[in-house]
Amino acid sequence: MLSTVNVPVRGGPALPPSMLLRNLSPPTGRPMAPDDRASWQRRGASSRLRVGAFICCTGSPGVWGPCATSSAQLAVAEINRRGGILGREIELSVYDAGGPIDEVVDRAEQAIAFDEVDLIMGMHTSAVRVALRDLITRSRIPYIYTPVYEGGERTPGVIAIGETPRWQSRPSIHWLAEAKRASRWYLIGSDYVWPWQSHRAVKRYIKETGGQVVGEEFVPLGEDDHEPHLERIRAAKPDVVLISLIGTDSITFNRAFADAGLAATTLRFAGCVDETVLLGVGADKTENLFCASGYFPSVGSHAGDDFRDRYRAMFGAFAPPVGSCGESAYEGFCLLEAAANRAGTLNMRPLLAAADNLVYRGARGPVTVRDGHARMPMYLAEADGLDFRVIKPI
């Protein structure tokens, strides 16, 4: 599914993803040929830079789709107002990265073969990233992956700029052990690569504090019956439940957790909860819920406040709430612009070389990218109703 988003230079209201997407199918009678030489010769010849944004607009992570789409539109509008990237105006197309992975791969193949996108921007699950990266790098186009993830991405041509467990979870676990005397941990996550790999790292960090893991389980995406999980949590009597569920799965779990009376007695630490998720959970069900992230609207930094003001000016007071997952789409374009300006070209090799060793500035402040990974200001926060209250930088 595709939408070509014509972003006005002066901004303007954005439609939600459900209003943007349309069916994409190959031209009648033409077989799909991602290696079509004529296609590759045309790619890059346009005066516009075609960016395909693969954003989850359906499924469990679809809750972040509206904010991610709006954040990407804001970035594109700002860059185009400055004259584009190396004189090329960005043409943004939004593709749904939700649903069955084989369908997402099909969309990517079509986007590359027929829409001739110059670059892929990804705000979706790591499972989709793993499925897409070989296709995209084989097609010789850059791939910028923006949200929180498990770390360790080394595929040539892929730049991952999201938070990783080393800088997000490790200091948070140490703080909870020291400040809250947490020693018994129960781990629950969605059943795919980000929770699998993140939990491996988390177990090491818990061991560093002298704590122990008293239970672990992985939940199929889309599961909303959490009573069996809550029964096992009650039996294990943890001090903290570490939650690696995503999107609406995290919302339904956290609501059930509070309804079961566990919120008052058991701490929660989540690796992928932001203000969008809090809105779904409800203000009365977020007690003792902690999160660490590179972006919270409540941080109070000049960069963050300025971004939020521009976001509201473009999309209005009732725009999708801004949280770290959706905002990461904005960061991806900040990286792209900085790398292109440094390289002086949009050719893949020099662009990727520049993107792999630079400092760019976005809503999170200065972010340093080295060897395909990003270091950024990181904060530990506690939910306060529908907002996060920052406790400290970590």
Tab-separated table of N, CA and C in Angstrom, residues 82-198:
chain	number	residue	atom	x	y	z
A	82	ARG	N	13.842	24.635	3.058
A	82	ARG	CA	15.244	25.070	2.990
A	82	ARG	C	15.866	24.807	1.615
A	83	GLY	N	15.078	24.314	0.689
A	83	GLY	CA	15.598	24.065	-0.653
A	83	GLY	C	15.815	22.608	-0.961
A	84	GLY	N	15.361	21.722	-0.069
A	84	GLY	CA	15.518	20.292	-0.297
A	84	GLY	C	16.886	19.808	0.127
A	85	ILE	N	17.232	18.616	-0.300
A	85	ILE	CA	18.530	18.019	0.017
A	85	ILE	C	19.413	18.098	-1.216
A	86	LEU	N	20.462	18.899	-1.109
A	86	LEU	CA	21.360	19.148	-2.239
A	86	LEU	C	20.571	19.599	-3.466
A	87	GLY	N	19.574	20.452	-3.193
A	87	GLY	CA	18.781	21.025	-4.272
A	87	GLY	C	17.647	20.162	-4.772
A	88	ARG	N	17.479	18.976	-4.214
A	88	ARG	CA	16.397	18.084	-4.648
A	88	ARG	C	15.272	18.077	-3.615
A	89	GLU	N	14.088	18.451	-4.039
A	89	GLU	CA	12.927	18.432	-3.158
A	89	GLU	C	12.559	16.987	-2.832
A	90	ILE	N	12.214	16.739	-1.576
A	90	ILE	CA	11.837	15.384	-1.161
A	90	ILE	C	10.398	15.101	-1.570
A	91	GLU	N	10.196	13.960	-2.179
A	91	GLU	CA	8.853	13.437	-2.460
A	91	GLU	C	8.645	12.234	-1.550
A	92	LEU	N	7.744	12.372	-0.601
A	92	LEU	CA	7.539	11.357	0.433
A	92	LEU	C	6.394	10.429	0.071
A	93	SER	N	6.646	9.130	0.117
A	93	SER	CA	5.599	8.122	-0.065
A	93	SER	C	5.532	7.277	1.199
A	94	VAL	N	4.328	7.035	1.693
A	94	VAL	CA	4.133	6.271	2.924
A	94	VAL	C	3.550	4.907	2.578
A	95	TYR	N	4.238	3.855	3.014
A	95	TYR	CA	3.815	2.476	2.782
A	95	TYR	C	3.511	1.824	4.128
A	96	ASP	N	2.449	1.066	4.174
A	96	ASP	CA	2.111	0.367	5.418
A	96	ASP	C	3.086	-0.782	5.649
A	97	ALA	N	3.781	-0.746	6.767
A	97	ALA	CA	4.710	-1.816	7.144
A	97	ALA	C	4.091	-2.755	8.159
A	98	GLY	N	2.764	-2.688	8.335
A	98	GLY	CA	2.073	-3.603	9.232
A	98	GLY	C	1.531	-4.800	8.466
A	99	GLY	N	0.979	-5.743	9.204
A	99	GLY	CA	0.405	-6.925	8.576
A	99	GLY	C	1.439	-7.994	8.306
A	100	PRO	N	1.076	-9.034	7.546
A	100	PRO	CA	2.004	-10.136	7.262
A	100	PRO	C	3.289	-9.637	6.612
A	101	ILE	N	4.413	-10.174	7.070
A	101	ILE	CA	5.707	-9.677	6.613
A	101	ILE	C	5.904	-9.917	5.124
A	102	ASP	N	5.409	-11.042	4.592
A	102	ASP	CA	5.603	-11.290	3.165
A	102	ASP	C	4.888	-10.236	2.324
A	103	GLU	N	3.775	-9.696	2.846
A	103	GLU	CA	3.083	-8.630	2.121
A	103	GLU	C	3.878	-7.332	2.166
A	104	VAL	N	4.525	-7.075	3.298
A	104	VAL	CA	5.357	-5.872	3.407
A	104	VAL	C	6.537	-5.969	2.442
A	105	VAL	N	7.142	-7.139	2.361
A	105	VAL	CA	8.249	-7.335	1.425
A	105	VAL	C	7.777	-7.111	-0.006
A	106	ASP	N	6.580	-7.594	-0.341
A	106	ASP	CA	6.026	-7.358	-1.676
A	106	ASP	C	5.884	-5.865	-1.950
A	107	ARG	N	5.402	-5.118	-0.959
A	107	ARG	CA	5.263	-3.668	-1.139
A	107	ARG	C	6.611	-3.018	-1.386
A	108	ALA	N	7.615	-3.482	-0.636
A	108	ALA	CA	8.948	-2.914	-0.821
A	108	ALA	C	9.493	-3.219	-2.206
A	109	GLU	N	9.281	-4.444	-2.685
A	109	GLU	CA	9.739	-4.810	-4.028
A	109	GLU	C	9.084	-3.917	-5.081
A	110	GLN	N	7.804	-3.673	-4.916
A	110	GLN	CA	7.092	-2.837	-5.873
A	110	GLN	C	7.534	-1.382	-5.769
A	111	ALA	N	7.743	-0.908	-4.557
A	111	ALA	CA	8.191	0.474	-4.383
A	111	ALA	C	9.532	0.704	-5.055
A	112	ILE	N	10.425	-0.274	-4.938
A	112	ILE	CA	11.754	-0.152	-5.535
A	112	ILE	C	11.685	-0.297	-7.051
A	113	ALA	N	10.906	-1.271	-7.530
A	113	ALA	CA	10.867	-1.558	-8.960
A	113	ALA	C	10.072	-0.523	-9.740
A	114	PHE	N	8.933	-0.081	-9.215
A	114	PHE	CA	8.020	0.723	-10.013
A	114	PHE	C	7.930	2.176	-9.555
A	115	ASP	N	8.074	2.431	-8.247
A	115	ASP	CA	8.059	3.817	-7.772
A	115	ASP	C	9.453	4.423	-7.776
A	116	GLU	N	10.460	3.566	-7.946
A	116	GLU	CA	11.839	4.020	-8.084
A	116	GLU	C	12.275	4.895	-6.908
A	117	VAL	N	11.946	4.433	-5.697
A	117	VAL	CA	12.349	5.189	-4.519
A	117	VAL	C	13.874	5.208	-4.432
A	118	ASP	N	14.408	6.329	-3.962
A	118	ASP	CA	15.851	6.507	-3.836
A	118	ASP	C	16.371	6.050	-2.487
A	119	LEU	N	15.475	5.971	-1.498
A	119	LEU	CA	15.891	5.667	-0.126
A	119	LEU	C	14.694	5.151	0.652
A	120	ILE	N	14.952	4.235	1.570
A	120	ILE	CA	13.899	3.720	2.458
A	120	ILE	C	14.116	4.259	3.861
A	121	MET	N	13.045	4.773	4.455
A	121	MET	CA	13.028	5.192	5.855
A	121	MET	C	12.104	4.240	6.591
A	122	GLY	N	12.561	3.580	7.643
A	122	GLY	CA	11.770	2.569	8.322
A	122	GLY	C	11.393	2.941	9.741
A	123	MET	N	10.090	2.981	10.045
A	123	MET	CA	9.597	3.108	11.416
A	123	MET	C	8.636	1.949	11.621
A	124	HIS	N	9.207	0.782	11.947
A	124	HIS	CA	8.428	-0.451	12.018
A	124	HIS	C	9.173	-1.422	12.927
A	125	THR	N	8.687	-2.631	13.037
A	125	THR	CA	9.304	-3.602	13.939
A	125	THR	C	10.619	-4.133	13.374
A	126	SER	N	11.441	-4.674	14.261
A	126	SER	CA	12.694	-5.287	13.837
A	126	SER	C	12.453	-6.508	12.954
A	127	ALA	N	11.333	-7.183	13.136
A	127	ALA	CA	11.015	-8.326	12.275
A	127	ALA	C	10.892	-7.883	10.820
A	128	VAL	N	10.295	-6.728	10.604
A	128	VAL	CA	10.197	-6.188	9.247
A	128	VAL	C	11.576	-5.774	8.754
A	129	ARG	N	12.384	-5.160	9.619
A	129	ARG	CA	13.724	-4.742	9.205
A	129	ARG	C	14.552	-5.938	8.733
A	130	VAL	N	14.500	-7.019	9.495
A	130	VAL	CA	15.262	-8.212	9.132
A	130	VAL	C	14.793	-8.756	7.781
A	131	ALA	N	13.487	-8.681	7.525
A	131	ALA	CA	12.953	-9.192	6.262
A	131	ALA	C	13.283	-8.281	5.080
A	132	LEU	N	13.391	-6.977	5.332
A	132	LEU	CA	13.592	-6.018	4.241
A	132	LEU	C	15.057	-5.764	3.897
A	133	ARG	N	15.946	-5.919	4.854
A	133	ARG	CA	17.284	-5.361	4.665
A	133	ARG	C	18.040	-5.988	3.494
A	134	ASP	N	17.904	-7.293	3.290
A	134	ASP	CA	18.626	-7.910	2.182
A	134	ASP	C	18.100	-7.412	0.836
A	135	LEU	N	16.776	-7.304	0.716
A	135	LEU	CA	16.185	-6.795	-0.518
A	135	LEU	C	16.656	-5.373	-0.795
A	136	ILE	N	16.630	-4.546	0.217
A	136	ILE	CA	16.939	-3.133	0.011
A	136	ILE	C	18.419	-2.928	-0.283
A	137	THR	N	19.290	-3.625	0.452
A	137	THR	CA	20.719	-3.461	0.187
A	137	THR	C	21.100	-4.088	-1.152
A	138	ARG	N	20.420	-5.165	-1.536
A	138	ARG	CA	20.667	-5.754	-2.854
A	138	ARG	C	20.261	-4.792	-3.954
A	139	SER	N	19.295	-3.937	-3.648
A	139	SER	CA	18.826	-2.953	-4.618
A	139	SER	C	19.694	-1.697	-4.624
A	140	ARG	N	20.689	-1.654	-3.735
A	140	ARG	CA	21.671	-0.568	-3.688
A	140	ARG	C	21.039	0.782	-3.376
A	141	ILE	N	20.133	0.796	-2.406
A	141	ILE	CA	19.598	2.064	-1.922
A	141	ILE	C	19.766	2.107	-0.403
A	142	PRO	N	19.987	3.276	0.168
A	142	PRO	CA	20.173	3.375	1.621
A	142	PRO	C	18.885	3.066	2.375
A	143	TYR	N	19.054	2.610	3.610
A	143	TYR	CA	17.937	2.202	4.468
A	143	TYR	C	18.214	2.753	5.862
A	144	ILE	N	17.421	3.731	6.286
A	144	ILE	CA	17.567	4.335	7.613
A	144	ILE	C	16.448	3.815	8.499
A	145	TYR	N	16.834	3.137	9.578
A	145	TYR	CA	15.876	2.516	10.493
A	145	TYR	C	15.869	3.328	11.791
A	146	THR	N	14.689	3.812	12.217
A	146	THR	CA	14.663	4.871	13.237
A	146	THR	C	14.244	4.492	14.654
A	147	PRO	N	13.398	3.483	14.910
A	147	PRO	CA	12.879	3.318	16.273
A	147	PRO	C	13.814	2.536	17.190
A	148	VAL	N	13.422	2.472	18.458
A	148	VAL	CA	14.102	1.628	19.438
A	148	VAL	C	14.226	0.218	18.889
A	149	TYR	N	15.399	-0.405	19.124
A	149	TYR	CA	15.584	-1.766	18.621
A	149	TYR	C	16.607	-2.482	19.485
A	150	GLU	N	16.927	-3.727	19.109
A	150	GLU	CA	17.734	-4.597	19.966
A	150	GLU	C	19.231	-4.363	19.861
A	151	GLY	N	19.670	-3.565	18.892
A	151	GLY	CA	21.098	-3.334	18.687
A	151	GLY	C	21.706	-4.387	17.778
A	152	GLY	N	22.973	-4.152	17.423
A	152	GLY	CA	23.717	-5.153	16.671
A	152	GLY	C	23.517	-5.144	15.178
A	153	GLU	N	22.814	-4.157	14.633
A	153	GLU	CA	22.618	-4.112	13.187
A	153	GLU	C	23.935	-3.798	12.482
A	154	ARG	N	24.354	-4.689	11.585
A	154	ARG	CA	25.632	-4.538	10.894
A	154	ARG	C	25.505	-4.671	9.376
A	155	THR	N	24.296	-4.761	8.862
A	155	THR	CA	24.114	-4.968	7.426
A	155	THR	C	24.616	-3.750	6.656
A	156	PRO	N	25.502	-3.938	5.676
A	156	PRO	CA	25.963	-2.801	4.876
A	156	PRO	C	24.789	-2.077	4.225
A	157	GLY	N	24.781	-0.774	4.358
A	157	GLY	CA	23.707	0.018	3.776
A	157	GLY	C	22.589	0.343	4.734
A	158	VAL	N	22.574	-0.280	5.921
A	158	VAL	CA	21.520	-0.039	6.915
A	158	VAL	C	22.081	0.818	8.042
A	159	ILE	N	21.423	1.919	8.332
A	159	ILE	CA	21.793	2.785	9.449
A	159	ILE	C	20.656	2.732	10.468
A	160	ALA	N	20.934	2.254	11.680
A	160	ALA	CA	19.933	2.169	12.749
A	160	ALA	C	20.243	3.235	13.787
A	161	ILE	N	19.272	4.087	14.098
A	161	ILE	CA	19.542	5.222	14.976
A	161	ILE	C	18.702	5.211	16.253
A	162	GLY	N	17.997	4.111	16.536
A	162	GLY	CA	17.140	4.065	17.717
A	162	GLY	C	17.883	3.689	18.980
A	163	GLU	N	17.179	3.796	20.101
A	163	GLU	CA	17.731	3.391	21.391
A	163	GLU	C	18.005	1.894	21.406
A	164	THR	N	19.043	1.500	22.130
A	164	THR	CA	19.394	0.084	22.274
A	164	THR	C	19.483	-0.271	23.754
A	165	PRO	N	19.404	-1.565	24.107
A	165	PRO	CA	19.398	-1.953	25.519
A	165	PRO	C	20.617	-1.469	26.313
A	166	ARG	N	21.783	-1.417	25.669
A	166	ARG	CA	23.002	-1.014	26.383
A	166	ARG	C	22.851	0.360	27.017
A	167	TRP	N	22.235	1.285	26.298
A	167	TRP	CA	22.130	2.660	26.786
A	167	TRP	C	20.752	2.984	27.355
A	168	GLN	N	19.774	2.160	27.073
A	168	GLN	CA	18.410	2.410	27.535
A	168	GLN	C	18.082	1.595	28.794
A	169	SER	N	18.296	0.289	28.727
A	169	SER	CA	17.856	-0.590	29.811
A	169	SER	C	18.895	-0.729	30.935
A	170	ARG	N	20.169	-0.820	30.565
A	170	ARG	CA	21.180	-1.097	31.586
A	170	ARG	C	21.183	-0.062	32.716
A	171	PRO	N	21.304	1.246	32.428
A	171	PRO	CA	21.297	2.212	33.542
A	171	PRO	C	19.968	2.255	34.289
A	172	SER	N	18.881	1.972	33.579
A	172	SER	CA	17.561	1.973	34.232
A	172	SER	C	17.446	0.821	35.222
A	173	ILE	N	17.922	-0.355	34.825
A	173	ILE	CA	17.889	-1.518	35.716
A	173	ILE	C	18.744	-1.270	36.952
A	174	HIS	N	19.911	-0.682	36.761
A	174	HIS	CA	20.770	-0.365	37.910
A	174	HIS	C	20.093	0.645	38.830
A	175	TRP	N	19.413	1.649	38.264
A	175	TRP	CA	18.735	2.637	39.094
A	175	TRP	C	17.587	2.006	39.883
A	176	LEU	N	16.788	1.176	39.225
A	176	LEU	CA	15.679	0.524	39.918
A	176	LEU	C	16.188	-0.399	41.026
A	177	ALA	N	17.324	-1.046	40.798
A	177	ALA	CA	17.904	-1.902	41.838
A	177	ALA	C	18.356	-1.081	43.029
A	178	GLU	N	18.950	0.082	42.755
A	178	GLU	CA	19.481	0.903	43.846
A	178	GLU	C	18.404	1.739	44.530
A	179	ALA	N	17.589	2.426	43.730
A	179	ALA	CA	16.613	3.361	44.298
A	179	ALA	C	15.352	2.670	44.794
A	180	LYS	N	14.966	1.575	44.157
A	180	LYS	CA	13.719	0.891	44.503
A	180	LYS	C	13.952	-0.490	45.117
A	181	ARG	N	15.231	-0.859	45.276
A	181	ARG	CA	15.602	-2.162	45.848
A	181	ARG	C	14.974	-3.323	45.074
A	182	ALA	N	14.920	-3.170	43.784
A	182	ALA	CA	14.341	-4.212	42.932
A	182	ALA	C	15.363	-5.314	42.689
A	183	SER	N	14.976	-6.545	42.970
A	183	SER	CA	15.896	-7.664	42.751
A	183	SER	C	15.241	-8.829	41.998
A	184	ARG	N	13.923	-8.905	42.033
A	184	ARG	CA	13.203	-9.993	41.361
A	184	ARG	C	12.504	-9.431	40.120
A	185	TRP	N	12.831	-9.996	38.958
A	185	TRP	CA	12.358	-9.462	37.685
A	185	TRP	C	11.593	-10.527	36.903
A	186	TYR	N	10.490	-10.096	36.312
A	186	TYR	CA	9.718	-10.947	35.411
A	186	TYR	C	9.727	-10.272	34.039
A	187	LEU	N	10.079	-11.001	32.991
A	187	LEU	CA	10.204	-10.435	31.657
A	187	LEU	C	9.067	-10.931	30.769
A	188	ILE	N	8.388	-9.999	30.111
A	188	ILE	CA	7.322	-10.384	29.179
A	188	ILE	C	7.445	-9.520	27.928
A	189	GLY	N	7.437	-10.161	26.773
A	189	GLY	CA	7.616	-9.418	25.537
A	189	GLY	C	6.843	-10.033	24.385
A	190	SER	N	6.709	-9.264	23.332
A	190	SER	CA	6.105	-9.772	22.105
A	190	SER	C	7.039	-10.812	21.483
A	191	ASP	N	6.457	-11.733	20.738
A	191	ASP	CA	7.212	-12.883	20.241
A	191	ASP	C	7.858	-12.573	18.883
A	192	TYR	N	8.932	-11.783	18.935
A	192	TYR	CA	9.714	-11.511	17.728
A	192	TYR	C	11.092	-11.005	18.148
A	193	VAL	N	11.887	-10.604	17.179
A	193	VAL	CA	13.326	-10.453	17.393
A	193	VAL	C	13.698	-9.387	18.416
A	194	TRP	N	13.026	-8.228	18.458
A	194	TRP	CA	13.433	-7.181	19.414
A	194	TRP	C	13.337	-7.662	20.865
A	195	PRO	N	12.214	-8.214	21.320
A	195	PRO	CA	12.184	-8.732	22.697
A	195	PRO	C	13.140	-9.903	22.915
A	196	TRP	N	13.250	-10.806	21.948
A	196	TRP	CA	14.160	-11.937	22.131
A	196	TRP	C	15.581	-11.454	22.441
A	197	GLN	N	16.089	-10.598	21.572
A	197	GLN	CA	17.468	-10.153	21.728
A	197	GLN	C	17.638	-9.175	22.894
A	198	SER	N	16.656	-8.324	23.113
A	198	SER	CA	16.736	-7.377	24.227
A	198	SER	C	16.756	-8.100	25.564
